[in-house]
Amino acid sequence: MGTLIMGTALATVEQMRSYIRRVNPSVPQKVIDMLPFYLSEGQAEGVRGDIAFCQSCIETGNFGFKGSAVTLDQNNFAGIGVTSNGMKGNSWDTPQLGIRAQVQHLKAYGSTEPLEQDCVDPRFEYVKRNSAPFVEWLGIQENPLKSGWAKGKNYGNKILTVLESVLQEDKGDNAMRVFLSVGHSILKSGACTSASGEVQEYAYCKALAPYVKKYLEQAGASVDLVICPEGQFSKAADERDYKIPRENAGNYDLACELHLNCFNGAARGTETYYKTSRGKVYADRVNAKLATLFPDRGVKTQNLYMLNQTKAPAILIEVFFCDSKADYLTAKNEGYDKIGRLIAEGIMGKTISSSDKVGWIQQNGRWWYRHADGSYTKSGWEKIGGTWYYFDAAGWMKTGWVLLGDKWYYLKSSGAMASDEIVKLGKETFYLTPEGHMGTTNSRGALV
């Protein structure tokens, strides 16, 4: 199974605009203006327009057209008709028609359904219908029927890699959400369900997890860390019943579980498991990062409940072999901080600074405050530089009116709490007490 070409787009126009402006700051305004057509034309034919956009990014060099056989004025954003070196390819009168042709060409590969609109793709008839229903099969080398759109190796996976980046763009409050868990636990009997050797699997991963969380959050992700409690379960199956409902109850972009491998004391290396095509994108990146420290055993698929039963795409990381002296020595020397950062970098698909910035940090137009240990205040007040600020449940600095208990507080545009002062908002005037809450009066008009 893979990622279907047919279906409803997951990315928004805003995410596509944010992505292309980030990777190509000089992108022409014409491109920005035409992006809604990817979704509207895709919806008309039942094709995922966000996949068409990501394909265009690959084909046009992020709409820079450097080294491309086509030019912007051709309105050909997928190299249609460029069947050999030196060919100019097809052209269309408007960007909308060019995108429509691309969408129709994708539908030819992804479905046997008839077109809903008049065909503007001159090469539609040359496609063997439904010969590449999955994005991964658009590359001829990966297509079991030896059909497909392009000859280049891993063509479909390159499209999916762009898609993962697009889906992380401009989410604001809906920044990438990660369900991070630790494999195994210690049962009521005192037995540990994990492997052991030079180090105990459960103990090591429990210590590693906060570092992964720290760097994911430093990169802008929202992380829920779930660790099975010790001495609570009677059997190993209870661990699944503890974790899976929690994951399924959340709207996560990724589920990630930490493990250590164990075999015969001689086996070494890192490997990452996945189940879905989206999971494979994360698995490839994480494994590549960890393989800079440990021997690379590659990415693999396996029937495990943390891969099969999560709502979000999932990866299971076997960081190293806990019974290998060589692996454990490497892990010990490198430290939790570095290994946690590498895992987070793999998940986020970008480099994360290893030197924690202390102080105010702005992300997506909002502010939060990092402490020296990487933590930050949630659902509470903090006095910073002599001024009180309030942070919400996700750690973002609040502004405006906030009701706490039965008292109202006013936070200025800077986030600073107003205190012992009069604030005029529109036609209304308010007095904020020295404690910061809104002052009220009794029946005689005196402040209470």
PDB file of N, CA, C and O in Angstrom, residues 108-166:
ATOM      1  N   ALA A 108      -5.171  10.000 -14.925  1.00  0.00           N
ATOM      2  CA  ALA A 108      -4.981   8.880 -15.859  1.00  0.00           C
ATOM      3  C   ALA A 108      -4.157   7.772 -15.203  1.00  0.00           C
ATOM      4  O   ALA A 108      -4.462   6.590 -15.336  1.00  0.00           O
ATOM      5  N   TYR A 109      -3.119   8.155 -14.472  1.00  0.00           N
ATOM      6  CA  TYR A 109      -2.292   7.171 -13.785  1.00  0.00           C
ATOM      7  C   TYR A 109      -2.983   6.584 -12.553  1.00  0.00           C
ATOM      8  O   TYR A 109      -2.767   5.426 -12.212  1.00  0.00           O
ATOM      9  N   GLY A 110      -3.813   7.388 -11.888  1.00  0.00           N
ATOM     10  CA  GLY A 110      -4.331   6.986 -10.590  1.00  0.00           C
ATOM     11  C   GLY A 110      -5.710   6.391 -10.568  1.00  0.00           C
ATOM     12  O   GLY A 110      -6.179   5.957  -9.508  1.00  0.00           O
ATOM     13  N   SER A 111      -6.411   6.343 -11.717  1.00  0.00           N
ATOM     14  CA  SER A 111      -7.806   5.911 -11.699  1.00  0.00           C
ATOM     15  C   SER A 111      -8.254   5.457 -13.085  1.00  0.00           C
ATOM     16  O   SER A 111      -7.621   5.783 -14.099  1.00  0.00           O
ATOM     17  N   THR A 112      -9.352   4.738 -13.104  1.00  0.00           N
ATOM     18  CA  THR A 112     -10.000   4.381 -14.377  1.00  0.00           C
ATOM     19  C   THR A 112     -11.255   5.218 -14.600  1.00  0.00           C
ATOM     20  O   THR A 112     -11.947   5.034 -15.609  1.00  0.00           O
ATOM     21  N   GLU A 113     -11.550   6.131 -13.663  1.00  0.00           N
ATOM     22  CA  GLU A 113     -12.752   6.956 -13.771  1.00  0.00           C
ATOM     23  C   GLU A 113     -12.630   7.954 -14.923  1.00  0.00           C
ATOM     24  O   GLU A 113     -11.533   8.451 -15.216  1.00  0.00           O
ATOM     25  N   PRO A 114     -13.744   8.269 -15.575  1.00  0.00           N
ATOM     26  CA  PRO A 114     -13.694   9.249 -16.674  1.00  0.00           C
ATOM     27  C   PRO A 114     -13.432  10.655 -16.141  1.00  0.00           C
ATOM     28  O   PRO A 114     -13.673  10.948 -14.970  1.00  0.00           O
ATOM     29  N   LEU A 115     -12.954  11.537 -17.002  1.00  0.00           N
ATOM     30  CA  LEU A 115     -12.727  12.923 -16.627  1.00  0.00           C
ATOM     31  C   LEU A 115     -14.051  13.647 -16.422  1.00  0.00           C
ATOM     32  O   LEU A 115     -15.030  13.386 -17.123  1.00  0.00           O
ATOM     33  N   GLU A 116     -14.064  14.576 -15.475  1.00  0.00           N
ATOM     34  CA  GLU A 116     -15.257  15.377 -15.205  1.00  0.00           C
ATOM     35  C   GLU A 116     -15.305  16.624 -16.078  1.00  0.00           C
ATOM     36  O   GLU A 116     -16.376  17.189 -16.304  1.00  0.00           O
ATOM     37  N   GLN A 117     -14.156  17.073 -16.550  1.00  0.00           N
ATOM     38  CA  GLN A 117     -14.083  18.255 -17.397  1.00  0.00           C
ATOM     39  C   GLN A 117     -13.518  17.861 -18.756  1.00  0.00           C
ATOM     40  O   GLN A 117     -12.940  16.790 -18.917  1.00  0.00           O
ATOM     41  N   ASP A 118     -13.677  18.741 -19.740  1.00  0.00           N
ATOM     42  CA  ASP A 118     -13.131  18.461 -21.063  1.00  0.00           C
ATOM     43  C   ASP A 118     -11.629  18.243 -20.957  1.00  0.00           C
ATOM     44  O   ASP A 118     -10.927  18.956 -20.225  1.00  0.00           O
ATOM     45  N   CYS A 119     -11.130  17.284 -21.678  1.00  0.00           N
ATOM     46  CA  CYS A 119      -9.718  16.932 -21.598  1.00  0.00           C
ATOM     47  C   CYS A 119      -8.856  18.014 -22.252  1.00  0.00           C
ATOM     48  O   CYS A 119      -9.057  18.368 -23.425  1.00  0.00           O
ATOM     49  N   VAL A 120      -7.903  18.529 -21.502  1.00  0.00           N
ATOM     50  CA  VAL A 120      -6.945  19.503 -22.042  1.00  0.00           C
ATOM     51  C   VAL A 120      -5.535  18.924 -22.021  1.00  0.00           C
ATOM     52  O   VAL A 120      -4.571  19.625 -22.332  1.00  0.00           O
ATOM     53  N   ASP A 121      -5.421  17.676 -21.611  1.00  0.00           N
ATOM     54  CA  ASP A 121      -4.130  16.993 -21.562  1.00  0.00           C
ATOM     55  C   ASP A 121      -3.929  16.218 -22.857  1.00  0.00           C
ATOM     56  O   ASP A 121      -4.550  15.167 -23.065  1.00  0.00           O
ATOM     57  N   PRO A 122      -3.055  16.686 -23.755  1.00  0.00           N
ATOM     58  CA  PRO A 122      -2.883  16.009 -25.047  1.00  0.00           C
ATOM     59  C   PRO A 122      -2.244  14.630 -24.927  1.00  0.00           C
ATOM     60  O   PRO A 122      -2.284  13.849 -25.877  1.00  0.00           O
ATOM     61  N   ARG A 123      -1.696  14.297 -23.770  1.00  0.00           N
ATOM     62  CA  ARG A 123      -1.041  13.010 -23.594  1.00  0.00           C
ATOM     63  C   ARG A 123      -1.856  12.060 -22.709  1.00  0.00           C
ATOM     64  O   ARG A 123      -1.380  10.999 -22.332  1.00  0.00           O
ATOM     65  N   PHE A 124      -3.078  12.437 -22.396  1.00  0.00           N
ATOM     66  CA  PHE A 124      -3.944  11.611 -21.558  1.00  0.00           C
ATOM     67  C   PHE A 124      -4.136  10.219 -22.157  1.00  0.00           C
ATOM     68  O   PHE A 124      -4.079   9.206 -21.448  1.00  0.00           O
ATOM     69  N   GLU A 125      -4.327  10.165 -23.473  1.00  0.00           N
ATOM     70  CA  GLU A 125      -4.631   8.894 -24.138  1.00  0.00           C
ATOM     71  C   GLU A 125      -3.451   7.928 -24.162  1.00  0.00           C
ATOM     72  O   GLU A 125      -3.613   6.733 -24.389  1.00  0.00           O
ATOM     73  N   TYR A 126      -2.241   8.434 -23.894  1.00  0.00           N
ATOM     74  CA  TYR A 126      -1.064   7.572 -23.949  1.00  0.00           C
ATOM     75  C   TYR A 126      -0.779   6.858 -22.624  1.00  0.00           C
ATOM     76  O   TYR A 126       0.117   6.003 -22.551  1.00  0.00           O
ATOM     77  N   VAL A 127      -1.524   7.208 -21.596  1.00  0.00           N
ATOM     78  CA  VAL A 127      -1.296   6.627 -20.280  1.00  0.00           C
ATOM     79  C   VAL A 127      -2.104   5.342 -20.121  1.00  0.00           C
ATOM     80  O   VAL A 127      -3.290   5.300 -20.449  1.00  0.00           O
ATOM     81  N   LYS A 128      -1.463   4.311 -19.603  1.00  0.00           N
ATOM     82  CA  LYS A 128      -2.189   3.101 -19.234  1.00  0.00           C
ATOM     83  C   LYS A 128      -2.934   3.396 -17.941  1.00  0.00           C
ATOM     84  O   LYS A 128      -2.328   3.605 -16.892  1.00  0.00           O
ATOM     85  N   ARG A 129      -4.278   3.417 -18.025  1.00  0.00           N
ATOM     86  CA  ARG A 129      -5.083   3.865 -16.906  1.00  0.00           C
ATOM     87  C   ARG A 129      -4.863   3.026 -15.650  1.00  0.00           C
ATOM     88  O   ARG A 129      -4.745   1.798 -15.695  1.00  0.00           O
ATOM     89  N   ASN A 130      -4.791   3.740 -14.504  1.00  0.00           N
ATOM     90  CA  ASN A 130      -4.646   3.128 -13.181  1.00  0.00           C
ATOM     91  C   ASN A 130      -3.357   2.309 -13.058  1.00  0.00           C
ATOM     92  O   ASN A 130      -3.275   1.375 -12.259  1.00  0.00           O
ATOM     93  N   SER A 131      -2.344   2.692 -13.819  1.00  0.00           N
ATOM     94  CA  SER A 131      -1.079   1.953 -13.754  1.00  0.00           C
ATOM     95  C   SER A 131      -0.183   2.435 -12.619  1.00  0.00           C
ATOM     96  O   SER A 131       0.823   1.790 -12.299  1.00  0.00           O
ATOM     97  N   ALA A 132      -0.552   3.573 -11.995  1.00  0.00           N
ATOM     98  CA  ALA A 132       0.218   4.085 -10.855  1.00  0.00           C
ATOM     99  C   ALA A 132      -0.744   4.734  -9.859  1.00  0.00           C
ATOM    100  O   ALA A 132      -0.750   5.949  -9.694  1.00  0.00           O
ATOM    101  N   PRO A 133      -1.576   3.930  -9.194  1.00  0.00           N
ATOM    102  CA  PRO A 133      -2.545   4.510  -8.252  1.00  0.00           C
ATOM    103  C   PRO A 133      -1.893   5.163  -7.034  1.00  0.00           C
ATOM    104  O   PRO A 133      -2.507   5.994  -6.379  1.00  0.00           O
ATOM    105  N   PHE A 134      -0.645   4.784  -6.741  1.00  0.00           N
ATOM    106  CA  PHE A 134       0.065   5.331  -5.589  1.00  0.00           C
ATOM    107  C   PHE A 134       1.147   6.308  -6.051  1.00  0.00           C
ATOM    108  O   PHE A 134       1.786   6.091  -7.083  1.00  0.00           O
ATOM    109  N   VAL A 135       1.359   7.337  -5.270  1.00  0.00           N
ATOM    110  CA  VAL A 135       2.400   8.314  -5.597  1.00  0.00           C
ATOM    111  C   VAL A 135       3.746   7.620  -5.737  1.00  0.00           C
ATOM    112  O   VAL A 135       4.539   7.948  -6.623  1.00  0.00           O
ATOM    113  N   GLU A 136       4.004   6.649  -4.867  1.00  0.00           N
ATOM    114  CA  GLU A 136       5.276   5.936  -4.895  1.00  0.00           C
ATOM    115  C   GLU A 136       5.525   5.240  -6.228  1.00  0.00           C
ATOM    116  O   GLU A 136       6.675   4.957  -6.587  1.00  0.00           O
ATOM    117  N   TRP A 137       4.461   4.946  -6.968  1.00  0.00           N
ATOM    118  CA  TRP A 137       4.590   4.238  -8.243  1.00  0.00           C
ATOM    119  C   TRP A 137       4.749   5.177  -9.434  1.00  0.00           C
ATOM    120  O   TRP A 137       4.882   4.722 -10.572  1.00  0.00           O
ATOM    121  N   LEU A 138       4.751   6.484  -9.212  1.00  0.00           N
ATOM    122  CA  LEU A 138       4.907   7.412 -10.332  1.00  0.00           C
ATOM    123  C   LEU A 138       6.299   7.324 -10.940  1.00  0.00           C
ATOM    124  O   LEU A 138       6.502   7.728 -12.088  1.00  0.00           O
ATOM    125  N   GLY A 139       7.259   6.836 -10.169  1.00  0.00           N
ATOM    126  CA  GLY A 139       8.580   6.599 -10.716  1.00  0.00           C
ATOM    127  C   GLY A 139       8.626   5.253 -11.411  1.00  0.00           C
ATOM    128  O   GLY A 139       8.243   4.222 -10.842  1.00  0.00           O
ATOM    129  N   ILE A 140       9.083   5.237 -12.623  1.00  0.00           N
ATOM    130  CA  ILE A 140       9.089   3.999 -13.408  1.00  0.00           C
ATOM    131  C   ILE A 140       9.920   2.912 -12.728  1.00  0.00           C
ATOM    132  O   ILE A 140       9.563   1.733 -12.739  1.00  0.00           O
ATOM    133  N   GLN A 141      11.011   3.304 -12.092  1.00  0.00           N
ATOM    134  CA  GLN A 141      11.881   2.307 -11.451  1.00  0.00           C
ATOM    135  C   GLN A 141      11.199   1.615 -10.272  1.00  0.00           C
ATOM    136  O   GLN A 141      11.519   0.473  -9.948  1.00  0.00           O
ATOM    137  N   GLU A 142      10.245   2.298  -9.626  1.00  0.00           N
ATOM    138  CA  GLU A 142       9.559   1.722  -8.469  1.00  0.00           C
ATOM    139  C   GLU A 142       8.207   1.116  -8.840  1.00  0.00           C
ATOM    140  O   GLU A 142       7.566   0.483  -8.003  1.00  0.00           O
ATOM    141  N   ASN A 143       7.765   1.321 -10.060  1.00  0.00           N
ATOM    142  CA  ASN A 143       6.455   0.843 -10.479  1.00  0.00           C
ATOM    143  C   ASN A 143       6.520  -0.641 -10.863  1.00  0.00           C
ATOM    144  O   ASN A 143       7.310  -1.014 -11.732  1.00  0.00           O
ATOM    145  N   PRO A 144       5.708  -1.490 -10.234  1.00  0.00           N
ATOM    146  CA  PRO A 144       5.775  -2.933 -10.549  1.00  0.00           C
ATOM    147  C   PRO A 144       5.366  -3.246 -11.981  1.00  0.00           C
ATOM    148  O   PRO A 144       5.725  -4.300 -12.515  1.00  0.00           O
ATOM    149  N   LEU A 145       4.622  -2.316 -12.621  1.00  0.00           N
ATOM    150  CA  LEU A 145       4.220  -2.517 -14.017  1.00  0.00           C
ATOM    151  C   LEU A 145       5.198  -1.862 -14.985  1.00  0.00           C
ATOM    152  O   LEU A 145       4.987  -1.894 -16.187  1.00  0.00           O
ATOM    153  N   LYS A 146       6.258  -1.245 -14.419  1.00  0.00           N
ATOM    154  CA  LYS A 146       7.258  -0.529 -15.213  1.00  0.00           C
ATOM    155  C   LYS A 146       6.618   0.591 -16.025  1.00  0.00           C
ATOM    156  O   LYS A 146       7.085   0.947 -17.114  1.00  0.00           O
ATOM    157  N   SER A 147       5.533   1.124 -15.483  1.00  0.00           N
ATOM    158  CA  SER A 147       4.891   2.301 -16.055  1.00  0.00           C
ATOM    159  C   SER A 147       5.287   3.477 -15.177  1.00  0.00           C
ATOM    160  O   SER A 147       6.173   3.358 -14.333  1.00  0.00           O
ATOM    161  N   GLY A 148       4.659   4.630 -15.358  1.00  0.00           N
ATOM    162  CA  GLY A 148       4.929   5.752 -14.466  1.00  0.00           C
ATOM    163  C   GLY A 148       5.246   7.025 -15.204  1.00  0.00           C
ATOM    164  O   GLY A 148       5.365   7.060 -16.429  1.00  0.00           O
ATOM    165  N   TRP A 149       5.379   8.099 -14.431  1.00  0.00           N
ATOM    166  CA  TRP A 149       5.544   9.440 -14.982  1.00  0.00           C
ATOM    167  C   TRP A 149       6.995   9.730 -15.361  1.00  0.00           C
ATOM    168  O   TRP A 149       7.255  10.348 -16.379  1.00  0.00           O
ATOM    169  N   ALA A 150       7.949   9.336 -14.493  1.00  0.00           N
ATOM    170  CA  ALA A 150       9.336   9.751 -14.692  1.00  0.00           C
ATOM    171  C   ALA A 150      10.297   8.589 -14.492  1.00  0.00           C
ATOM    172  O   ALA A 150       9.999   7.636 -13.778  1.00  0.00           O
ATOM    173  N   LYS A 151      11.471   8.701 -15.092  1.00  0.00           N
ATOM    174  CA  LYS A 151      12.467   7.643 -15.024  1.00  0.00           C
ATOM    175  C   LYS A 151      13.366   7.752 -13.793  1.00  0.00           C
ATOM    176  O   LYS A 151      14.015   6.784 -13.411  1.00  0.00           O
ATOM    177  N   GLY A 152      13.430   8.926 -13.190  1.00  0.00           N
ATOM    178  CA  GLY A 152      14.350   9.152 -12.085  1.00  0.00           C
ATOM    179  C   GLY A 152      14.070   8.267 -10.887  1.00  0.00           C
ATOM    180  O   GLY A 152      12.915   7.971 -10.567  1.00  0.00           O
ATOM    181  N   LYS A 153      15.107   7.870 -10.199  1.00  0.00           N
ATOM    182  CA  LYS A 153      14.983   6.988  -9.039  1.00  0.00           C
ATOM    183  C   LYS A 153      14.241   7.705  -7.903  1.00  0.00           C
ATOM    184  O   LYS A 153      14.493   8.873  -7.615  1.00  0.00           O
ATOM    185  N   ASN A 154      13.318   6.979  -7.265  1.00  0.00           N
ATOM    186  CA  ASN A 154      12.558   7.484  -6.107  1.00  0.00           C
ATOM    187  C   ASN A 154      11.772   8.751  -6.426  1.00  0.00           C
ATOM    188  O   ASN A 154      11.605   9.625  -5.571  1.00  0.00           O
ATOM    189  N   TYR A 155      11.287   8.854  -7.649  1.00  0.00           N
ATOM    190  CA  TYR A 155      10.533  10.037  -8.070  1.00  0.00           C
ATOM    191  C   TYR A 155       9.330  10.284  -7.161  1.00  0.00           C
ATOM    192  O   TYR A 155       9.115  11.407  -6.676  1.00  0.00           O
ATOM    193  N   GLY A 156       8.551   9.245  -6.892  1.00  0.00           N
ATOM    194  CA  GLY A 156       7.361   9.401  -6.059  1.00  0.00           C
ATOM    195  C   GLY A 156       7.698   9.783  -4.631  1.00  0.00           C
ATOM    196  O   GLY A 156       7.019  10.628  -4.025  1.00  0.00           O
ATOM    197  N   ASN A 157       8.738   9.173  -4.072  1.00  0.00           N
ATOM    198  CA  ASN A 157       9.120   9.494  -2.698  1.00  0.00           C
ATOM    199  C   ASN A 157       9.646  10.916  -2.573  1.00  0.00           C
ATOM    200  O   ASN A 157       9.509  11.542  -1.519  1.00  0.00           O
ATOM    201  N   LYS A 158      10.239  11.438  -3.622  1.00  0.00           N
ATOM    202  CA  LYS A 158      10.675  12.839  -3.604  1.00  0.00           C
ATOM    203  C   LYS A 158       9.462  13.765  -3.498  1.00  0.00           C
ATOM    204  O   LYS A 158       9.507  14.784  -2.795  1.00  0.00           O
ATOM    205  N   ILE A 159       8.400  13.421  -4.193  1.00  0.00           N
ATOM    206  CA  ILE A 159       7.160  14.201  -4.103  1.00  0.00           C
ATOM    207  C   ILE A 159       6.619  14.156  -2.681  1.00  0.00           C
ATOM    208  O   ILE A 159       6.206  15.178  -2.117  1.00  0.00           O
ATOM    209  N   LEU A 160       6.635  12.975  -2.078  1.00  0.00           N
ATOM    210  CA  LEU A 160       6.110  12.825  -0.713  1.00  0.00           C
ATOM    211  C   LEU A 160       6.976  13.549   0.306  1.00  0.00           C
ATOM    212  O   LEU A 160       6.457  14.052   1.318  1.00  0.00           O
ATOM    213  N   THR A 161       8.270  13.628   0.065  1.00  0.00           N
ATOM    214  CA  THR A 161       9.132  14.377   0.972  1.00  0.00           C
ATOM    215  C   THR A 161       8.773  15.861   0.961  1.00  0.00           C
ATOM    216  O   THR A 161       8.717  16.512   2.013  1.00  0.00           O
ATOM    217  N   VAL A 162       8.507  16.394  -0.224  1.00  0.00           N
ATOM    218  CA  VAL A 162       8.049  17.788  -0.316  1.00  0.00           C
ATOM    219  C   VAL A 162       6.711  17.945   0.396  1.00  0.00           C
ATOM    220  O   VAL A 162       6.492  18.911   1.130  1.00  0.00           O
ATOM    221  N   LEU A 163       5.817  16.983   0.204  1.00  0.00           N
ATOM    222  CA  LEU A 163       4.502  17.058   0.833  1.00  0.00           C
ATOM    223  C   LEU A 163       4.614  17.126   2.351  1.00  0.00           C
ATOM    224  O   LEU A 163       3.896  17.896   3.007  1.00  0.00           O
ATOM    225  N   GLU A 164       5.502  16.328   2.929  1.00  0.00           N
ATOM    226  CA  GLU A 164       5.678  16.355   4.384  1.00  0.00           C
ATOM    227  C   GLU A 164       6.096  17.746   4.852  1.00  0.00           C
ATOM    228  O   GLU A 164       5.630  18.237   5.876  1.00  0.00           O
ATOM    229  N   SER A 165       6.969  18.387   4.100  1.00  0.00           N
ATOM    230  CA  SER A 165       7.408  19.738   4.466  1.00  0.00           C
ATOM    231  C   SER A 165       6.271  20.736   4.314  1.00  0.00           C
ATOM    232  O   SER A 165       6.090  21.624   5.158  1.00  0.00           O
ATOM    233  N   VAL A 166       5.490  20.600   3.256  1.00  0.00           N
ATOM    234  CA  VAL A 166       4.357  21.511   3.044  1.00  0.00           C
ATOM    235  C   VAL A 166       3.365  21.396   4.192  1.00  0.00           C
ATOM    236  O   VAL A 166       2.854  22.401   4.704  1.00  0.00           O
TER     237      VAL A 166
END
